[in-house]
């Protein structure tokens, strides 16, 4: 495993940002998805070091984790970054699903695996609803760049699913994710 110097890491981040701009033009808003973990915080600091304007911080409370993580993200966004904060809430989706059908199963990393299903149900759908409600506001052509700290080397699932660092997700006119069933 090789370690990147801070300069080469920022060069890599800048190249990814430029790739997104070349492919999708300038966004209406840039949103940092902040889980509270080291990688999403590193993404925040890399964006700041590159001089990128972050319009919003978005956190999704899946209600499956530690309550203090969400509290810390609120503090970080509001006090440390002084960036407008959006919070998506998965509510009782996880508990409802488990009570109805049982646990998701083994997360293999394949497209239709339990991990991919849980991600869509607990995070992706909540991202789409929250961004549509607070930023798109039923208006078309509001491109949103969603920055995150995901790394391919983090896990087998990420290695399989994060082939490209820049990806466009399609959203239907009603604000629903076109990739969702």
mmCIF file of N, CA, C and O in Angstrom, residues 29-130:
data_model
loop_
_atom_site.group_PDB
_atom_site.id
_atom_site.type_symbol
_atom_site.label_atom_id
_atom_site.label_comp_id
_atom_site.label_asym_id
_atom_site.label_seq_id
_atom_site.Cartn_x
_atom_site.Cartn_y
_atom_site.Cartn_z
ATOM 1 N N UNK A 29 -25.569 23.724 -6.913
ATOM 2 C CA UNK A 29 -25.111 23.677 -5.520
ATOM 3 C C UNK A 29 -24.107 22.537 -5.359
ATOM 4 O O UNK A 29 -24.190 21.524 -6.038
ATOM 5 N N UNK A 30 -23.175 22.736 -4.448
ATOM 6 C CA UNK A 30 -22.226 21.700 -4.070
ATOM 7 C C UNK A 30 -22.517 21.311 -2.633
ATOM 8 O O UNK A 30 -22.566 22.167 -1.742
ATOM 9 N N UNK A 31 -22.727 20.021 -2.415
ATOM 10 C CA UNK A 31 -23.125 19.501 -1.107
ATOM 11 C C UNK A 31 -22.087 18.473 -0.660
ATOM 12 O O UNK A 31 -21.712 17.594 -1.433
ATOM 13 N N UNK A 32 -21.645 18.595 0.580
ATOM 14 C CA UNK A 32 -20.747 17.598 1.150
ATOM 15 C C UNK A 32 -21.571 16.632 1.987
ATOM 16 O O UNK A 32 -22.261 17.049 2.921
ATOM 17 N N UNK A 33 -21.525 15.348 1.621
ATOM 18 C CA UNK A 33 -22.169 14.302 2.416
ATOM 19 C C UNK A 33 -21.223 13.982 3.573
ATOM 20 O O UNK A 33 -20.128 13.479 3.363
ATOM 21 N N UNK A 34 -21.639 14.307 4.771
ATOM 22 C CA UNK A 34 -20.787 14.155 5.950
ATOM 23 C C UNK A 34 -21.362 13.097 6.881
ATOM 24 O O UNK A 34 -22.395 13.315 7.514
ATOM 25 N N UNK A 35 -20.701 11.949 6.926
ATOM 26 C CA UNK A 35 -21.165 10.856 7.785
ATOM 27 C C UNK A 35 -20.710 11.056 9.227
ATOM 28 O O UNK A 35 -21.322 10.535 10.146
ATOM 29 N N UNK A 36 -19.625 11.780 9.382
ATOM 30 C CA UNK A 36 -19.024 11.940 10.694
ATOM 31 C C UNK A 36 -17.738 11.145 10.824
ATOM 32 O O UNK A 36 -17.009 11.272 11.798
ATOM 33 N N UNK A 37 -17.445 10.337 9.825
ATOM 34 C CA UNK A 37 -16.223 9.534 9.840
ATOM 35 C C UNK A 37 -15.023 10.301 9.309
ATOM 36 O O UNK A 37 -15.144 11.424 8.806
ATOM 37 N N UNK A 38 -13.863 9.684 9.430
ATOM 38 C CA UNK A 38 -12.614 10.317 9.006
ATOM 39 C C UNK A 38 -12.597 10.669 7.523
ATOM 40 O O UNK A 38 -12.102 11.718 7.129
ATOM 41 N N UNK A 39 -13.133 9.789 6.675
ATOM 42 C CA UNK A 39 -13.060 10.018 5.229
ATOM 43 C C UNK A 39 -13.902 11.210 4.785
ATOM 44 O O UNK A 39 -13.467 12.009 3.955
ATOM 45 N N UNK A 40 -15.095 11.349 5.338
ATOM 46 C CA UNK A 40 -15.918 12.499 4.931
ATOM 47 C C UNK A 40 -15.338 13.805 5.491
ATOM 48 O O UNK A 40 -15.414 14.843 4.826
ATOM 49 N N UNK A 41 -14.735 13.745 6.664
ATOM 50 C CA UNK A 41 -14.060 14.956 7.175
ATOM 51 C C UNK A 41 -12.866 15.299 6.301
ATOM 52 O O UNK A 41 -12.613 16.468 6.015
ATOM 53 N N UNK A 42 -12.121 14.292 5.865
ATOM 54 C CA UNK A 42 -10.984 14.531 4.974
ATOM 55 C C UNK A 42 -11.466 15.153 3.667
ATOM 56 O O UNK A 42 -10.809 16.050 3.120
ATOM 57 N N UNK A 43 -12.617 14.702 3.158
ATOM 58 C CA UNK A 43 -13.185 15.287 1.933
ATOM 59 C C UNK A 43 -13.511 16.764 2.158
ATOM 60 O O UNK A 43 -13.272 17.602 1.276
ATOM 61 N N UNK A 44 -14.024 17.104 3.328
ATOM 62 C CA UNK A 44 -14.315 18.508 3.648
ATOM 63 C C UNK A 44 -13.029 19.338 3.600
ATOM 64 O O UNK A 44 -12.969 20.388 2.959
ATOM 65 N N UNK A 45 -11.990 18.866 4.288
ATOM 66 C CA UNK A 45 -10.742 19.635 4.347
ATOM 67 C C UNK A 45 -10.045 19.699 2.985
ATOM 68 O O UNK A 45 -9.443 20.722 2.649
ATOM 69 N N UNK A 46 -10.156 18.646 2.181
ATOM 70 C CA UNK A 46 -9.584 18.683 0.829
ATOM 71 C C UNK A 46 -10.322 19.724 -0.016
ATOM 72 O O UNK A 46 -9.692 20.513 -0.730
ATOM 73 N N UNK A 47 -11.650 19.750 0.077
ATOM 74 C CA UNK A 47 -12.439 20.737 -0.680
ATOM 75 C C UNK A 47 -12.057 22.154 -0.270
ATOM 76 O O UNK A 47 -11.904 23.044 -1.121
ATOM 77 N N UNK A 48 -11.884 22.374 1.018
ATOM 78 C CA UNK A 48 -11.492 23.704 1.498
ATOM 79 C C UNK A 48 -10.096 24.068 1.014
ATOM 80 O O UNK A 48 -9.849 25.200 0.599
ATOM 81 N N UNK A 49 -9.165 23.110 1.064
ATOM 82 C CA UNK A 49 -7.795 23.373 0.609
ATOM 83 C C UNK A 49 -7.759 23.706 -0.877
ATOM 84 O O UNK A 49 -6.911 24.476 -1.332
ATOM 85 N N UNK A 50 -8.694 23.141 -1.650
ATOM 86 C CA UNK A 50 -8.778 23.420 -3.083
ATOM 87 C C UNK A 50 -9.580 24.684 -3.390
ATOM 88 O O UNK A 50 -9.694 25.076 -4.546
ATOM 89 N N UNK A 51 -10.142 25.298 -2.354
ATOM 90 C CA UNK A 51 -10.929 26.514 -2.552
ATOM 91 C C UNK A 51 -12.312 26.271 -3.125
ATOM 92 O O UNK A 51 -12.922 27.184 -3.686
ATOM 93 N N UNK A 52 -12.832 25.048 -2.963
ATOM 94 C CA UNK A 52 -14.176 24.749 -3.467
ATOM 95 C C UNK A 52 -15.221 25.310 -2.513
ATOM 96 O O UNK A 52 -15.080 25.199 -1.298
ATOM 97 N N UNK A 53 -16.243 25.900 -3.074
ATOM 98 C CA UNK A 53 -17.337 26.425 -2.256
ATOM 99 C C UNK A 53 -18.301 25.287 -1.938
ATOM 100 O O UNK A 53 -18.825 24.640 -2.837
ATOM 101 N N UNK A 54 -18.512 25.043 -0.672
ATOM 102 C CA UNK A 54 -19.484 24.046 -0.232
ATOM 103 C C UNK A 54 -20.731 24.811 0.196
ATOM 104 O O UNK A 54 -20.678 25.619 1.126
ATOM 105 N N UNK A 55 -21.838 24.564 -0.488
ATOM 106 C CA UNK A 55 -23.073 25.287 -0.207
ATOM 107 C C UNK A 55 -23.847 24.695 0.965
ATOM 108 O O UNK A 55 -24.526 25.431 1.687
ATOM 109 N N UNK A 56 -23.763 23.391 1.128
ATOM 110 C CA UNK A 56 -24.489 22.708 2.204
ATOM 111 C C UNK A 56 -23.686 21.517 2.691
ATOM 112 O O UNK A 56 -22.932 20.911 1.941
ATOM 113 N N UNK A 57 -23.928 21.176 3.953
ATOM 114 C CA UNK A 57 -23.459 19.922 4.527
ATOM 115 C C UNK A 57 -24.708 19.064 4.685
ATOM 116 O O UNK A 57 -25.717 19.519 5.217
ATOM 117 N N UNK A 58 -24.632 17.813 4.219
ATOM 118 C CA UNK A 58 -25.766 16.892 4.319
ATOM 119 C C UNK A 58 -25.364 15.676 5.126
ATOM 120 O O UNK A 58 -24.343 15.038 4.851
ATOM 121 N N UNK A 59 -26.168 15.371 6.117
ATOM 122 C CA UNK A 59 -25.964 14.161 6.922
ATOM 123 C C UNK A 59 -27.248 13.355 6.862
ATOM 124 O O UNK A 59 -28.341 13.911 6.950
ATOM 125 N N UNK A 60 -27.121 12.042 6.694
ATOM 126 C CA UNK A 60 -28.290 11.169 6.730
ATOM 127 C C UNK A 60 -28.248 10.369 8.025
ATOM 128 O O UNK A 60 -27.296 9.642 8.283
ATOM 129 N N UNK A 61 -29.278 10.556 8.818
ATOM 130 C CA UNK A 61 -29.424 9.813 10.057
ATOM 131 C C UNK A 61 -30.178 8.530 9.719
ATOM 132 O O UNK A 61 -31.383 8.552 9.509
ATOM 133 N N UNK A 62 -29.441 7.418 9.650
ATOM 134 C CA UNK A 62 -30.050 6.137 9.291
ATOM 135 C C UNK A 62 -30.787 5.514 10.473
ATOM 136 O O UNK A 62 -31.536 4.559 10.296
ATOM 137 N N UNK A 63 -30.531 6.030 11.647
ATOM 138 C CA UNK A 63 -31.091 5.507 12.900
ATOM 139 C C UNK A 63 -30.599 4.095 13.210
ATOM 140 O O UNK A 63 -31.218 3.367 13.969
ATOM 141 N N UNK A 64 -29.480 3.722 12.609
ATOM 142 C CA UNK A 64 -28.880 2.421 12.895
ATOM 143 C C UNK A 64 -27.531 2.594 13.593
ATOM 144 O O UNK A 64 -26.907 1.605 13.959
ATOM 145 N N UNK A 65 -27.081 3.822 13.749
ATOM 146 C CA UNK A 65 -25.753 4.081 14.295
ATOM 147 C C UNK A 65 -25.802 4.689 15.680
ATOM 148 O O UNK A 65 -26.784 4.586 16.411
ATOM 149 N N UNK A 66 -24.750 5.369 16.004
ATOM 150 C CA UNK A 66 -24.588 5.982 17.321
ATOM 151 C C UNK A 66 -25.171 7.392 17.278
ATOM 152 O O UNK A 66 -24.799 8.208 16.426
ATOM 153 N N UNK A 67 -26.068 7.691 18.201
ATOM 154 C CA UNK A 67 -26.756 8.980 18.247
ATOM 155 C C UNK A 67 -25.767 10.149 18.310
ATOM 156 O O UNK A 67 -25.978 11.187 17.684
ATOM 157 N N UNK A 68 -24.683 9.974 19.035
ATOM 158 C CA UNK A 68 -23.697 11.041 19.187
ATOM 159 C C UNK A 68 -23.020 11.411 17.864
ATOM 160 O O UNK A 68 -22.521 12.526 17.720
ATOM 161 N N UNK A 69 -22.987 10.491 16.899
ATOM 162 C CA UNK A 69 -22.398 10.804 15.596
ATOM 163 C C UNK A 69 -23.191 11.909 14.919
ATOM 164 O O UNK A 69 -22.621 12.886 14.423
ATOM 165 N N UNK A 70 -24.512 11.784 14.906
ATOM 166 C CA UNK A 70 -25.364 12.816 14.303
ATOM 167 C C UNK A 70 -25.220 14.130 15.064
ATOM 168 O O UNK A 70 -25.130 15.195 14.449
ATOM 169 N N UNK A 71 -25.157 14.064 16.373
ATOM 170 C CA UNK A 71 -24.977 15.288 17.169
ATOM 171 C C UNK A 71 -23.646 15.958 16.828
ATOM 172 O O UNK A 71 -23.578 17.180 16.706
ATOM 173 N N UNK A 72 -22.587 15.163 16.672
ATOM 174 C CA UNK A 72 -21.282 15.725 16.324
ATOM 175 C C UNK A 72 -21.330 16.361 14.948
ATOM 176 O O UNK A 72 -20.783 17.450 14.749
ATOM 177 N N UNK A 73 -21.960 15.715 13.955
ATOM 178 C CA UNK A 73 -22.038 16.268 12.602
ATOM 179 C C UNK A 73 -22.784 17.602 12.626
ATOM 180 O O UNK A 73 -22.377 18.561 11.970
ATOM 181 N N UNK A 74 -23.872 17.690 13.394
ATOM 182 C CA UNK A 74 -24.605 18.967 13.519
ATOM 183 C C UNK A 74 -23.669 20.059 14.043
ATOM 184 O O UNK A 74 -23.639 21.169 13.516
ATOM 185 N N UNK A 75 -22.908 19.738 15.090
ATOM 186 C CA UNK A 75 -21.976 20.720 15.652
ATOM 187 C C UNK A 75 -20.937 21.110 14.620
ATOM 188 O O UNK A 75 -20.669 22.293 14.414
ATOM 189 N N UNK A 76 -20.319 20.125 13.969
ATOM 190 C CA UNK A 76 -19.262 20.391 13.002
ATOM 191 C C UNK A 76 -19.762 21.317 11.900
ATOM 192 O O UNK A 76 -19.101 22.277 11.530
ATOM 193 N N UNK A 77 -20.939 21.030 11.372
ATOM 194 C CA UNK A 77 -21.495 21.843 10.281
ATOM 195 C C UNK A 77 -21.839 23.251 10.739
ATOM 196 O O UNK A 77 -21.480 24.236 10.099
ATOM 197 N N UNK A 78 -22.523 23.339 11.857
ATOM 198 C CA UNK A 78 -23.046 24.629 12.295
ATOM 199 C C UNK A 78 -21.996 25.512 12.962
ATOM 200 O O UNK A 78 -21.971 26.719 12.736
ATOM 201 N N UNK A 79 -21.136 24.933 13.773
ATOM 202 C CA UNK A 79 -20.165 25.730 14.523
ATOM 203 C C UNK A 79 -18.810 25.780 13.811
ATOM 204 O O UNK A 79 -18.262 26.861 13.590
ATOM 205 N N UNK A 80 -18.287 24.637 13.435
ATOM 206 C CA UNK A 80 -16.946 24.594 12.857
ATOM 207 C C UNK A 80 -16.916 25.124 11.419
ATOM 208 O O UNK A 80 -16.051 25.912 11.066
ATOM 209 N N UNK A 81 -17.863 24.664 10.573
ATOM 210 C CA UNK A 81 -17.820 25.071 9.169
ATOM 211 C C UNK A 81 -18.694 26.284 8.884
ATOM 212 O O UNK A 81 -18.499 26.943 7.875
ATOM 213 N N UNK A 82 -19.677 26.520 9.729
ATOM 214 C CA UNK A 82 -20.651 27.601 9.522
ATOM 215 C C UNK A 82 -21.262 27.508 8.120
ATOM 216 O O UNK A 82 -21.475 28.510 7.444
ATOM 217 N N UNK A 83 -21.555 26.290 7.717
ATOM 218 C CA UNK A 83 -22.159 25.996 6.417
ATOM 219 C C UNK A 83 -23.586 25.536 6.673
ATOM 220 O O UNK A 83 -23.825 24.780 7.619
ATOM 221 N N UNK A 84 -24.541 25.957 5.860
ATOM 222 C CA UNK A 84 -25.917 25.494 6.065
ATOM 223 C C UNK A 84 -25.985 23.969 6.123
ATOM 224 O O UNK A 84 -25.337 23.272 5.331
ATOM 225 N N UNK A 85 -26.762 23.480 7.064
ATOM 226 C CA UNK A 85 -26.825 22.055 7.367
ATOM 227 C C UNK A 85 -28.179 21.474 6.967
ATOM 228 O O UNK A 85 -29.225 22.043 7.283
ATOM 229 N N UNK A 86 -28.130 20.357 6.249
ATOM 230 C CA UNK A 86 -29.340 19.611 5.892
ATOM 231 C C UNK A 86 -29.218 18.229 6.520
ATOM 232 O O UNK A 86 -28.160 17.613 6.479
ATOM 233 N N UNK A 87 -30.308 17.758 7.084
ATOM 234 C CA UNK A 87 -30.289 16.428 7.682
ATOM 235 C C UNK A 87 -31.435 15.600 7.121
ATOM 236 O O UNK A 87 -32.592 15.974 7.246
ATOM 237 N N UNK A 88 -31.071 14.507 6.495
ATOM 238 C CA UNK A 88 -32.067 13.545 6.042
ATOM 239 C C UNK A 88 -32.270 12.519 7.131
ATOM 240 O O UNK A 88 -31.351 12.211 7.886
ATOM 241 N N UNK A 89 -33.458 12.002 7.230
ATOM 242 C CA UNK A 89 -33.775 11.068 8.296
ATOM 243 C C UNK A 89 -34.457 9.843 7.705
ATOM 244 O O UNK A 89 -35.526 9.957 7.098
ATOM 245 N N UNK A 90 -33.845 8.686 7.890
ATOM 246 C CA UNK A 90 -34.424 7.442 7.387
ATOM 247 C C UNK A 90 -35.600 6.986 8.243
ATOM 248 O O UNK A 90 -36.323 6.072 7.865
ATOM 249 N N UNK A 91 -35.800 7.635 9.384
ATOM 250 C CA UNK A 91 -36.932 7.290 10.242
ATOM 251 C C UNK A 91 -36.886 5.839 10.679
ATOM 252 O O UNK A 91 -35.846 5.316 11.043
ATOM 253 N N UNK A 92 -38.011 5.178 10.575
ATOM 254 C CA UNK A 92 -38.118 3.785 11.044
ATOM 255 C C UNK A 92 -37.969 2.776 9.905
ATOM 256 O O UNK A 92 -38.348 1.610 10.058
ATOM 257 N N UNK A 93 -37.414 3.212 8.770
ATOM 258 C CA UNK A 93 -37.290 2.339 7.592
ATOM 259 C C UNK A 93 -36.601 1.020 7.931
ATOM 260 O O UNK A 93 -37.072 -0.057 7.556
ATOM 261 N N UNK A 94 -35.496 1.085 8.651
ATOM 262 C CA UNK A 94 -34.733 -0.124 8.975
ATOM 263 C C UNK A 94 -35.560 -1.070 9.846
ATOM 264 O O UNK A 94 -35.720 -2.249 9.525
ATOM 265 N N UNK A 95 -36.087 -0.551 10.947
ATOM 266 C CA UNK A 95 -36.882 -1.386 11.851
ATOM 267 C C UNK A 95 -38.107 -1.957 11.152
ATOM 268 O O UNK A 95 -38.432 -3.135 11.311
ATOM 269 N N UNK A 96 -38.793 -1.138 10.365
ATOM 270 C CA UNK A 96 -39.983 -1.598 9.646
ATOM 271 C C UNK A 96 -39.641 -2.747 8.703
ATOM 272 O O UNK A 96 -40.356 -3.744 8.636
ATOM 273 N N UNK A 97 -38.533 -2.598 7.973
ATOM 274 C CA UNK A 97 -38.124 -3.632 7.032
ATOM 275 C C UNK A 97 -37.778 -4.930 7.761
ATOM 276 O O UNK A 97 -38.229 -6.011 7.369
ATOM 277 N N UNK A 98 -36.994 -4.813 8.821
ATOM 278 C CA UNK A 98 -36.576 -6.011 9.567
ATOM 279 C C UNK A 98 -37.789 -6.720 10.171
ATOM 280 O O UNK A 98 -37.893 -7.949 10.112
ATOM 281 N N UNK A 99 -38.724 -5.978 10.718
ATOM 282 C CA UNK A 99 -39.914 -6.594 11.298
ATOM 283 C C UNK A 99 -40.786 -7.258 10.222
ATOM 284 O O UNK A 99 -41.419 -8.285 10.475
ATOM 285 N N UNK A 100 -40.797 -6.683 9.036
ATOM 286 C CA UNK A 100 -41.624 -7.204 7.954
ATOM 287 C C UNK A 100 -40.975 -8.395 7.246
ATOM 288 O O UNK A 100 -41.621 -9.391 6.961
ATOM 289 N N UNK A 101 -39.654 -8.307 6.966
ATOM 290 C CA UNK A 101 -39.008 -9.317 6.133
ATOM 291 C C UNK A 101 -37.773 -9.966 6.747
ATOM 292 O O UNK A 101 -37.203 -10.869 6.149
ATOM 293 N N UNK A 102 -37.290 -9.473 7.858
ATOM 294 C CA UNK A 102 -36.066 -10.001 8.449
ATOM 295 C C UNK A 102 -34.866 -9.157 8.047
ATOM 296 O O UNK A 102 -34.990 -8.176 7.323
ATOM 297 N N UNK A 103 -33.685 -9.549 8.519
ATOM 298 C CA UNK A 103 -32.476 -8.774 8.248
ATOM 299 C C UNK A 103 -32.111 -8.815 6.764
ATOM 300 O O UNK A 103 -32.492 -9.732 6.045
ATOM 301 N N UNK A 104 -31.380 -7.814 6.314
ATOM 302 C CA UNK A 104 -31.042 -7.655 4.910
ATOM 303 C C UNK A 104 -30.255 -8.828 4.349
ATOM 304 O O UNK A 104 -30.360 -9.151 3.187
ATOM 305 N N UNK A 105 -29.407 -9.435 5.127
ATOM 306 C CA UNK A 105 -28.586 -10.538 4.638
ATOM 307 C C UNK A 105 -27.144 -10.111 4.482
ATOM 308 O O UNK A 105 -26.717 -9.058 4.950
ATOM 309 N N UNK A 106 -26.386 -10.935 3.791
ATOM 310 C CA UNK A 106 -24.951 -10.712 3.623
ATOM 311 C C UNK A 106 -24.689 -9.653 2.550
ATOM 312 O O UNK A 106 -25.255 -9.704 1.466
ATOM 313 N N UNK A 107 -23.811 -8.710 2.855
ATOM 314 C CA UNK A 107 -23.439 -7.667 1.899
ATOM 315 C C UNK A 107 -22.291 -8.095 1.031
ATOM 316 O O UNK A 107 -21.139 -8.023 1.445
ATOM 317 N N UNK A 108 -22.560 -8.579 -0.169
ATOM 318 C CA UNK A 108 -21.516 -9.101 -1.049
ATOM 319 C C UNK A 108 -20.844 -8.031 -1.890
ATOM 320 O O UNK A 108 -19.810 -8.265 -2.478
ATOM 321 N N UNK A 109 -21.471 -6.863 -2.020
ATOM 322 C CA UNK A 109 -20.908 -5.815 -2.865
ATOM 323 C C UNK A 109 -21.444 -5.858 -4.277
ATOM 324 O O UNK A 109 -21.245 -4.936 -5.045
ATOM 325 N N UNK A 110 -22.131 -6.930 -4.639
ATOM 326 C CA UNK A 110 -22.711 -7.005 -5.966
ATOM 327 C C UNK A 110 -23.937 -6.094 -6.038
ATOM 328 O O UNK A 110 -24.550 -5.780 -5.026
ATOM 329 N N UNK A 111 -24.295 -5.689 -7.237
ATOM 330 C CA UNK A 111 -25.322 -4.671 -7.439
ATOM 331 C C UNK A 111 -26.636 -4.980 -6.716
ATOM 332 O O UNK A 111 -27.276 -4.103 -6.188
ATOM 333 N N UNK A 112 -27.075 -6.202 -6.680
ATOM 334 C CA UNK A 112 -28.352 -6.540 -6.050
ATOM 335 C C UNK A 112 -28.170 -7.194 -4.681
ATOM 336 O O UNK A 112 -29.047 -7.900 -4.216
ATOM 337 N N UNK A 113 -27.050 -6.959 -4.044
ATOM 338 C CA UNK A 113 -26.779 -7.578 -2.752
ATOM 339 C C UNK A 113 -27.501 -6.847 -1.630
ATOM 340 O O UNK A 113 -28.066 -5.768 -1.810
ATOM 341 N N UNK A 114 -27.448 -7.461 -0.465
ATOM 342 C CA UNK A 114 -28.050 -6.855 0.718
ATOM 343 C C UNK A 114 -27.424 -5.486 1.008
ATOM 344 O O UNK A 114 -28.119 -4.546 1.382
ATOM 345 N N UNK A 115 -26.109 -5.376 0.821
ATOM 346 C CA UNK A 115 -25.434 -4.097 1.079
ATOM 347 C C UNK A 115 -25.967 -3.005 0.153
ATOM 348 O O UNK A 115 -26.287 -1.899 0.594
ATOM 349 N N UNK A 116 -26.079 -3.297 -1.124
ATOM 350 C CA UNK A 116 -26.577 -2.305 -2.081
ATOM 351 C C UNK A 116 -28.027 -1.933 -1.787
ATOM 352 O O UNK A 116 -28.410 -0.766 -1.858
ATOM 353 N N UNK A 117 -28.829 -2.939 -1.434
ATOM 354 C CA UNK A 117 -30.230 -2.684 -1.104
ATOM 355 C C UNK A 117 -30.336 -1.797 0.133
ATOM 356 O O UNK A 117 -31.088 -0.821 0.163
ATOM 357 N N UNK A 118 -29.574 -2.133 1.176
ATOM 358 C CA UNK A 118 -29.608 -1.344 2.416
ATOM 359 C C UNK A 118 -29.135 0.079 2.167
ATOM 360 O O UNK A 118 -29.705 1.037 2.692
ATOM 361 N N UNK A 119 -28.083 0.251 1.340
ATOM 362 C CA UNK A 119 -27.593 1.596 1.024
ATOM 363 C C UNK A 119 -28.694 2.414 0.366
ATOM 364 O O UNK A 119 -28.951 3.556 0.740
ATOM 365 N N UNK A 120 -29.373 1.832 -0.630
ATOM 366 C CA UNK A 120 -30.425 2.563 -1.330
ATOM 367 C C UNK A 120 -31.558 2.925 -0.373
ATOM 368 O O UNK A 120 -32.016 4.057 -0.343
ATOM 369 N N UNK A 121 -31.967 1.981 0.435
ATOM 370 C CA UNK A 121 -33.091 2.189 1.341
ATOM 371 C C UNK A 121 -32.775 3.196 2.454
ATOM 372 O O UNK A 121 -33.569 4.088 2.744
ATOM 373 N N UNK A 122 -31.597 3.061 3.063
ATOM 374 C CA UNK A 122 -31.254 3.870 4.234
ATOM 375 C C UNK A 122 -30.566 5.195 3.907
ATOM 376 O O UNK A 122 -30.646 6.139 4.691
ATOM 377 N N UNK A 123 -29.876 5.284 2.770
ATOM 378 C CA UNK A 123 -29.130 6.502 2.471
ATOM 379 C C UNK A 123 -29.526 7.145 1.150
ATOM 380 O O UNK A 123 -29.935 8.296 1.118
ATOM 381 N N UNK A 124 -29.383 6.418 0.059
ATOM 382 C CA UNK A 124 -29.581 7.032 -1.262
ATOM 383 C C UNK A 124 -30.971 7.647 -1.419
ATOM 384 O O UNK A 124 -31.105 8.776 -1.876
ATOM 385 N N UNK A 125 -32.013 6.910 -1.064
ATOM 386 C CA UNK A 125 -33.372 7.444 -1.178
ATOM 387 C C UNK A 125 -33.552 8.674 -0.300
ATOM 388 O O UNK A 125 -34.225 9.630 -0.678
ATOM 389 N N UNK A 126 -32.920 8.660 0.876
ATOM 390 C CA UNK A 126 -33.012 9.801 1.796
ATOM 391 C C UNK A 126 -32.238 10.993 1.233
ATOM 392 O O UNK A 126 -32.700 12.134 1.316
ATOM 393 N N UNK A 127 -31.067 10.757 0.631
ATOM 394 C CA UNK A 127 -30.319 11.837 -0.038
ATOM 395 C C UNK A 127 -31.210 12.517 -1.079
ATOM 396 O O UNK A 127 -31.328 13.737 -1.112
ATOM 397 N N UNK A 128 -31.791 11.709 -1.953
ATOM 398 C CA UNK A 128 -32.590 12.245 -3.052
ATOM 399 C C UNK A 128 -33.757 13.080 -2.521
ATOM 400 O O UNK A 128 -33.991 14.199 -2.979
ATOM 401 N N UNK A 129 -34.485 12.549 -1.550
ATOM 402 C CA UNK A 129 -35.630 13.296 -0.981
ATOM 403 C C UNK A 129 -35.182 14.605 -0.340
ATOM 404 O O UNK A 129 -35.813 15.652 -0.528
ATOM 405 N N UNK A 130 -34.103 14.556 0.419
ATOM 406 C CA UNK A 130 -33.631 15.746 1.135
ATOM 407 C C UNK A 130 -33.123 16.808 0.162
ATOM 408 O O UNK A 130 -33.460 17.988 0.299
#
